[in-house]
Coordinates of C-alpha atoms in Angstrom, one line a residue:
T110 CA 78.9 130.9 114.6
D111 CA 75.4 129.5 116.2
Y112 CA 76.0 126.4 114.1
I113 CA 74.2 123.4 115.0
M114 CA 75.7 120.0 114.3
P115 CA 73.6 117.1 112.9
P116 CA 72.8 113.9 114.6
H117 CA 76.1 112.4 114.9
S118 CA 78.5 109.4 116.4
W119 CA 81.8 111.3 116.1
T120 CA 81.7 115.3 115.7
P121 CA 81.4 116.5 112.6
M122 CA 83.2 118.9 110.9
C123 CA 82.1 122.5 110.8
G124 CA 83.8 123.7 107.5
P125 CA 84.3 127.4 106.4
T126 CA 85.4 128.2 103.1
L127 CA 86.9 131.3 101.4
I128 CA 85.9 132.8 98.3
P129 CA 87.7 133.3 95.4
F130 CA 89.8 136.1 95.5
S131 CA 88.6 139.2 93.2
G132 CA 89.1 143.0 93.5
T133 CA 91.6 143.9 96.5
F134 CA 92.9 141.6 98.8
M135 CA 91.4 143.3 101.9
N136 CA 87.7 142.3 100.2
Q137 CA 88.6 139.1 100.4
Q138 CA 85.5 136.9 101.8
V139 CA 85.1 133.7 104.3
A140 CA 81.9 131.8 104.4
F141 CA 80.9 129.9 107.4
P142 CA 77.8 127.8 108.5
R143 CA 75.1 128.8 110.9
S144 CA 72.0 127.2 112.3
A145 CA 69.1 126.1 110.1
G146 CA 71.2 125.8 106.8
R147 CA 72.1 129.2 107.0
V148 CA 75.4 131.1 105.6
A149 CA 77.5 134.0 107.0
F150 CA 79.9 136.2 105.0
R151 CA 82.6 138.4 106.2
S152 CA 85.5 139.7 105.4
A153 CA 88.6 137.5 105.9
N154 CA 90.9 140.6 106.7
K155 CA 88.9 143.1 108.9
P156 CA 88.2 141.9 112.2
T157 CA 85.8 144.6 112.9
S158 CA 83.9 143.6 109.5
V159 CA 80.1 143.3 109.4
V160 CA 78.7 139.8 109.2
T161 CA 75.8 139.3 106.7
T162 CA 73.4 136.0 106.8
R163 CA 72.0 134.8 103.6
T164 CA 69.3 131.6 103.8
F165 CA 69.5 129.8 100.8
Y166 CA 65.5 129.3 101.3
G167 CA 64.6 133.0 102.3
D168 CA 65.5 134.9 105.3
S169 CA 61.9 135.7 105.9
V170 CA 60.8 132.3 105.7
Y171 CA 63.4 131.5 108.6
S172 CA 62.6 134.9 110.6
A173 CA 58.9 133.5 110.5
D174 CA 59.9 130.1 112.4
K175 CA 63.7 130.5 113.7
A176 CA 63.1 127.6 116.5
N177 CA 61.7 124.8 114.5
L178 CA 64.0 125.3 111.5
D179 CA 67.1 125.5 113.8
N180 CA 65.7 122.0 115.0
L181 CA 65.3 120.5 111.8
V182 CA 67.7 121.7 109.1
R183 CA 71.3 121.0 109.5
I184 CA 74.1 122.0 107.4
C185 CA 76.3 118.4 106.9
T186 CA 79.2 118.8 105.0
P187 CA 82.1 121.4 104.7
L188 CA 81.3 124.6 102.6
T189 CA 83.0 124.8 99.1
A190 CA 83.2 127.9 96.9
G191 CA 83.0 127.5 93.0
P192 CA 85.8 129.8 90.9
D193 CA 82.7 132.3 90.5
G194 CA 82.1 133.0 94.3
A195 CA 78.9 130.8 94.4
V196 CA 78.8 128.9 97.6
Y197 CA 77.5 125.1 98.1
F198 CA 76.6 122.7 100.7
G199 CA 75.1 119.7 101.8
F200 CA 71.9 119.9 104.2
N201 CA 69.8 117.4 105.9
V202 CA 66.6 117.4 107.3
Y203 CA 65.0 115.8 109.8
G204 CA 61.1 116.3 109.8
A205 CA 58.6 118.5 108.3
N206 CA 59.0 122.0 108.5
S207 CA 57.5 125.4 107.5
A208 CA 60.3 125.9 104.3
T209 CA 58.9 122.6 102.8
L210 CA 62.5 121.6 102.8
S211 CA 64.0 117.9 102.2
S212 CA 67.5 117.1 102.5
G213 CA 69.7 118.3 99.7
L214 CA 72.2 120.4 98.0
A215 CA 72.0 124.3 98.1
R216 CA 73.8 127.2 96.5
I217 CA 74.1 130.7 97.3
A218 CA 75.2 132.8 94.7
P219 CA 77.5 135.7 94.6
N220 CA 74.7 138.2 95.0
G221 CA 73.1 136.4 97.9
T222 CA 70.4 134.3 96.1
G223 CA 69.4 131.0 97.3
S224 CA 68.7 127.8 95.5
W225 CA 68.7 124.1 96.3
V226 CA 68.0 120.8 94.8
S227 CA 66.6 117.5 96.9
T228 CA 68.7 114.6 97.2
T229 CA 65.9 112.3 95.7
A230 CA 65.6 114.7 92.8
M231 CA 69.4 114.5 92.0
T232 CA 69.3 110.5 92.2
N233 CA 65.6 109.8 91.1
D234 CA 65.6 107.2 93.9
A235 CA 63.3 107.8 96.8
G236 CA 65.1 105.5 98.6
L237 CA 68.1 107.8 98.9
P238 CA 67.0 110.8 100.9
W239 CA 70.1 111.9 102.6
I240 CA 73.4 114.0 101.8
K241 CA 76.7 112.1 102.9
Q242 CA 78.0 114.0 106.2
N243 CA 81.3 115.2 106.0
C244 CA 81.1 115.2 102.1
A245 CA 82.3 118.5 100.9
P246 CA 80.9 119.2 97.0
A247 CA 83.4 118.9 94.6
V248 CA 83.6 121.9 92.1
T249 CA 84.9 121.6 88.4
V250 CA 87.5 123.9 87.9
S251 CA 85.6 125.4 85.1
G252 CA 82.9 126.0 87.9
D253 CA 80.1 124.3 85.6
A254 CA 79.2 121.4 87.4
V255 CA 79.2 120.0 91.2
Y256 CA 79.3 116.5 92.5
I257 CA 78.0 115.1 96.2
T258 CA 77.5 111.5 97.5
C259 CA 74.0 111.2 98.6
S260 CA 72.9 107.8 100.6
A261 CA 70.0 106.0 102.2
G262 CA 71.4 106.4 105.7
S263 CA 74.7 106.1 107.5
F264 CA 76.9 102.6 106.1
S265 CA 74.0 102.2 103.6
R266 CA 73.9 102.0 99.8
G267 CA 74.6 105.6 98.0
M268 CA 74.8 107.5 95.0
L269 CA 77.5 110.1 93.2
V270 CA 75.7 112.7 91.5
K271 CA 76.7 115.7 89.0
V272 CA 74.8 118.7 89.0
N273 CA 74.8 121.6 86.8
A274 CA 76.6 124.3 89.0
K275 CA 74.3 127.1 88.2
T276 CA 70.9 125.7 87.9
L277 CA 71.6 122.5 90.2
A278 CA 69.9 120.5 87.6
P279 CA 70.9 116.7 87.5
I280 CA 73.5 116.1 85.0
A281 CA 74.3 112.7 85.6
R282 CA 74.5 109.8 88.7
V283 CA 76.0 106.4 89.1
A284 CA 75.3 103.7 92.1
L285 CA 78.7 102.9 93.9
K286 CA 79.4 99.7 94.4
D287 CA 81.8 97.6 95.7
P288 CA 84.3 96.9 93.1
K289 CA 85.3 93.1 94.3
S290 CA 81.8 91.9 96.0
G291 CA 79.7 93.7 93.6
N292 CA 77.2 95.2 96.4
D293 CA 76.3 98.4 97.1
A294 CA 79.4 99.6 98.8
A295 CA 78.4 101.4 102.4
I296 CA 78.4 105.1 102.3
D297 CA 79.0 106.2 106.3
D298 CA 78.5 109.3 108.3
Q299 CA 81.7 109.0 110.2
G300 CA 84.5 109.0 107.7
T301 CA 85.5 112.5 105.3
A302 CA 85.7 110.9 102.1
T303 CA 84.8 113.6 99.6
P304 CA 84.9 113.7 95.5
M305 CA 88.1 114.6 94.2
I306 CA 88.6 116.0 90.9
G307 CA 91.3 115.1 88.8
P308 CA 93.2 117.4 86.1
D309 CA 91.7 115.3 83.6
G310 CA 87.8 115.8 85.0
D311 CA 87.9 112.2 86.3
V312 CA 86.3 111.8 89.7
F313 CA 87.8 110.0 92.6
V314 CA 85.5 108.9 95.5
G315 CA 85.7 107.0 98.7
V316 CA 83.6 104.3 100.0
L317 CA 83.6 101.4 102.6
E318 CA 83.6 98.2 101.3
S319 CA 80.4 95.6 101.4
P320 CA 80.5 92.8 103.1
F321 CA 82.1 94.7 105.9
P322 CA 85.4 94.0 106.8
A323 CA 86.0 91.9 103.7
N324 CA 88.8 94.4 102.6
N325 CA 90.3 94.8 106.4
D326 CA 88.3 97.9 106.6
R327 CA 90.1 100.1 104.1
G328 CA 87.4 100.6 102.1
W329 CA 88.0 101.5 98.3
M330 CA 88.6 104.5 96.0
L331 CA 86.5 104.5 93.4
H332 CA 87.3 106.1 90.3
F333 CA 85.0 107.2 87.2
S334 CA 85.0 109.6 84.3
G335 CA 84.0 113.0 84.4
D336 CA 80.2 112.2 83.2
L337 CA 80.3 109.2 85.6
A338 CA 79.4 107.0 82.7
T339 CA 82.9 104.8 82.9
K340 CA 84.2 103.0 86.0
K341 CA 87.8 103.0 86.0
I342 CA 90.3 101.4 88.1
P343 CA 89.7 101.3 91.6
G344 CA 92.2 102.0 94.8
A345 CA 92.8 99.6 97.3
F346 CA 91.8 101.9 100.0
G347 CA 89.1 104.5 100.6
W348 CA 88.0 105.0 104.0
D349 CA 88.0 108.3 105.5
D350 CA 90.2 109.7 102.7
T351 CA 90.3 112.2 99.7
G352 CA 93.0 111.8 97.3
S353 CA 95.4 114.3 96.7
V354 CA 96.5 115.1 93.1
V355 CA 100.4 114.4 92.6
P356 CA 101.9 115.7 89.5
A357 CA 103.9 112.6 87.6
S358 CA 106.9 114.9 87.3
M359 CA 107.4 115.4 90.8
V360 CA 108.5 111.9 90.8
S361 CA 111.7 111.1 89.7
S362 CA 111.6 107.3 89.6
Y363 CA 108.1 107.3 87.9
H364 CA 108.4 106.1 84.4
G365 CA 105.0 105.6 83.2
T366 CA 102.7 107.7 81.1
S367 CA 100.2 109.1 83.6
K368 CA 100.1 112.9 83.9
Y369 CA 98.9 112.5 87.6
L370 CA 99.6 110.0 90.6
I371 CA 96.9 109.8 93.8
C372 CA 98.3 110.4 97.3
T373 CA 96.0 108.2 99.7
K374 CA 96.4 106.6 103.1
Y375 CA 97.0 103.0 102.6
N376 CA 96.7 101.8 106.2
N377 CA 96.4 97.8 106.9
Y378 CA 94.6 98.0 110.4
A379 CA 96.1 95.2 112.5
G380 CA 93.6 92.6 113.8
I381 CA 90.9 93.0 111.2
G382 CA 90.7 90.6 108.6
T383 CA 94.1 90.1 107.5
G384 CA 95.2 93.3 108.9
V385 CA 98.6 93.3 110.2
G386 CA 99.1 97.1 111.2
V387 CA 101.8 98.1 108.6
N388 CA 100.1 101.2 107.7
K389 CA 101.3 103.0 104.9
I390 CA 100.9 106.0 102.6
G391 CA 100.6 105.1 99.0
L392 CA 101.2 106.9 96.0
L393 CA 99.0 105.3 93.0
D394 CA 99.0 105.3 89.5
P395 CA 95.1 106.1 88.9
F396 CA 95.4 104.6 85.2
V397 CA 97.3 101.4 85.7
G398 CA 96.6 98.1 87.5
F399 CA 98.3 95.6 89.2
T400 CA 96.9 92.9 91.8
E401 CA 96.4 93.9 95.2
A402 CA 98.0 91.6 98.0
V403 CA 95.0 91.9 100.4
S404 CA 92.0 92.2 98.1
G405 CA 93.5 90.0 95.4
I406 CA 91.7 92.5 92.8
T407 CA 93.3 94.8 90.4
T408 CA 93.5 98.4 91.5
M409 CA 95.6 101.3 91.4
N410 CA 99.1 100.2 90.9
E411 CA 101.6 101.3 93.8
V412 CA 104.0 103.6 92.9
A413 CA 105.6 104.2 96.0
T414 CA 104.4 103.6 99.7
V415 CA 106.1 104.7 103.0
V416 CA 105.4 102.8 106.3
G417 CA 104.8 104.7 109.6
V418 CA 107.0 105.5 112.2
T419 CA 105.6 104.7 115.5
P420 CA 105.3 101.5 117.1
D421 CA 101.8 100.5 117.9
L422 CA 102.7 99.0 121.3
G423 CA 98.7 98.2 121.5
F424 CA 99.2 95.4 118.8
R425 CA 102.5 94.2 119.5
P426 CA 103.9 91.5 119.6
T427 CA 100.6 89.6 118.3
F428 CA 101.6 92.2 115.2
P429 CA 104.9 92.7 115.6
N430 CA 105.4 95.1 112.7
A431 CA 102.4 97.0 113.9
V432 CA 102.9 101.1 113.7
R433 CA 100.2 103.7 114.5
E434 CA 98.1 104.6 111.7
W435 CA 98.3 107.6 109.2
C436 CA 95.3 110.1 110.7
V437 CA 95.2 112.6 107.7
N438 CA 91.8 113.2 105.5
S439 CA 94.0 115.3 103.1
A440 CA 97.5 115.1 102.4
V441 CA 99.2 118.5 100.8
V442 CA 101.6 118.3 97.8
D443 CA 104.3 120.6 98.1
V444 CA 105.1 120.3 94.2
S445 CA 108.2 123.2 94.8
R446 CA 109.8 120.6 97.3
K447 CA 108.5 117.5 95.5
S448 CA 107.1 116.3 98.7
I449 CA 104.1 115.6 100.5
I450 CA 103.1 116.9 103.8
L451 CA 100.8 114.5 106.3
N452 CA 100.3 113.8 109.8
S453 CA 100.0 110.8 111.6
E454 CA 98.5 109.4 114.9
D455 CA 101.3 109.9 116.7
G456 CA 101.0 113.3 116.7
V457 CA 103.7 114.2 114.1
V458 CA 103.3 116.0 110.9
Y459 CA 106.1 114.5 108.3
R460 CA 107.6 115.4 104.7
W461 CA 107.6 112.7 102.5
D462 CA 110.3 113.8 100.1
L463 CA 109.5 111.9 96.7
T464 CA 113.1 112.3 95.3
K465 CA 114.1 110.1 98.3
N466 CA 111.1 108.3 98.8
K467 CA 111.8 108.8 102.4
L468 CA 110.4 110.8 105.5
T469 CA 112.7 113.3 105.7
D470 CA 111.9 116.0 107.8
S471 CA 109.3 116.0 110.8
I472 CA 107.9 117.8 114.0
R473 CA 105.8 116.9 116.7
L474 CA 102.3 118.7 117.3
T475 CA 101.1 116.6 120.0
S476 CA 101.3 113.6 122.3
G477 CA 99.0 111.7 119.4
I478 CA 96.7 109.3 120.0
G479 CA 92.8 109.2 120.1
E480 CA 92.9 112.6 118.5
A481 CA 91.0 114.0 115.7
Y482 CA 91.4 112.9 112.0
T483 CA 94.0 115.6 110.4
C484 CA 94.7 117.5 107.6
T485 CA 96.7 119.9 106.2
L486 CA 97.3 122.8 103.8
I487 CA 100.5 124.6 102.3
G488 CA 100.3 128.5 101.5
P489 CA 101.9 130.2 98.5
D490 CA 104.7 131.6 100.9
G491 CA 105.2 127.8 101.7
H492 CA 104.0 128.1 105.3
I493 CA 102.3 124.4 106.2
Y494 CA 98.8 124.6 108.4
A495 CA 97.9 121.5 110.0
T496 CA 95.1 120.6 112.6
S497 CA 95.6 118.1 115.4
N498 CA 93.3 117.6 118.2
A499 CA 91.1 120.2 116.8
T500 CA 94.2 122.8 117.0
L501 CA 95.4 124.3 114.2
F502 CA 99.5 124.8 113.8
A503 CA 101.6 127.1 111.7
L504 CA 105.0 125.8 110.3
G505 CA 107.7 127.7 108.8
G506 CA 108.4 127.2 105.0
S507 CA 111.1 124.7 105.8
I508 CA 109.1 122.5 108.4
K509 CA 110.4 125.0 111.4
P510 CA 108.3 125.8 113.9

């Protein structure tokens, strides 16, 4: 691809997507970003297939001014495909251009027709001109609505917005606030926090705290009703993380009434505020609160946690229990094995067995430390895919290489 990254400090992601399956398997399509806000489509199963490129603001408009639009228009989020095959993505614009574009959310319909809506139209706020970098649009299961985060700039205030999936007409919006201070939360362009829609339609999204780092640089996982009208119990960690849904039935030790739980990073970074480096993964109840020890406010109740494995020698002996942080943007939930697969900064991928509440299996992928943040995925046959240091690894269904 000729994709050009937006301006950045940390390298942003270049996120392709599979189009929902229709017809024969050999016709499965993959979409991936190109320069100037264009998207390419090709077969996922035919290496010699023809690549078709679509421009949401018009192929002829792009062709008439390629160099200028390549320079000024950049896709800044992963692509997301809706259930009808439409592809959504955020883009930012860095100056006046012949296509008269400003930053916003774009849609390419299954027939190739493009449309877009600006950030200021979605937020009704001229002071929020940007799409949050790395923030994949979240599409409802029914395919009728899309959520995305807009901001005033990296580490500035922001807003979560909901739009109609077909027309992109704004439906709802909510300012993202720090649940402890009441200040505008910080929306950063480094982390990968993306809206996540629960099975009941509730929406969860990570932010950074304000003032920073009052919550030990952990941020918050904000929680809203699907119409964004009701603020619900927040999670105590939201920085650079997208929560994963865990059916409550997977956790034999859980006796509450919630139908699902949330798996999230739960690091407590050594040397930041009161952080002591006892970095964990957390399994949280999104509908039951408790007084969380670090923040002192009511957050989602901790159903279970597991501490990292590898000592962080850079912080010992000052912090004698410090371990390497969990380094995962989104963990995969293996329902059939009642476990969660996730990566650590130590370069190892682990299985968290929820029946035993222990890390029961692991395999080293890389030497770890200072590498790219990682995500995991699982196929229908149980094979696991994990990214570490910008390399994709495939692991057998029994987590053997």
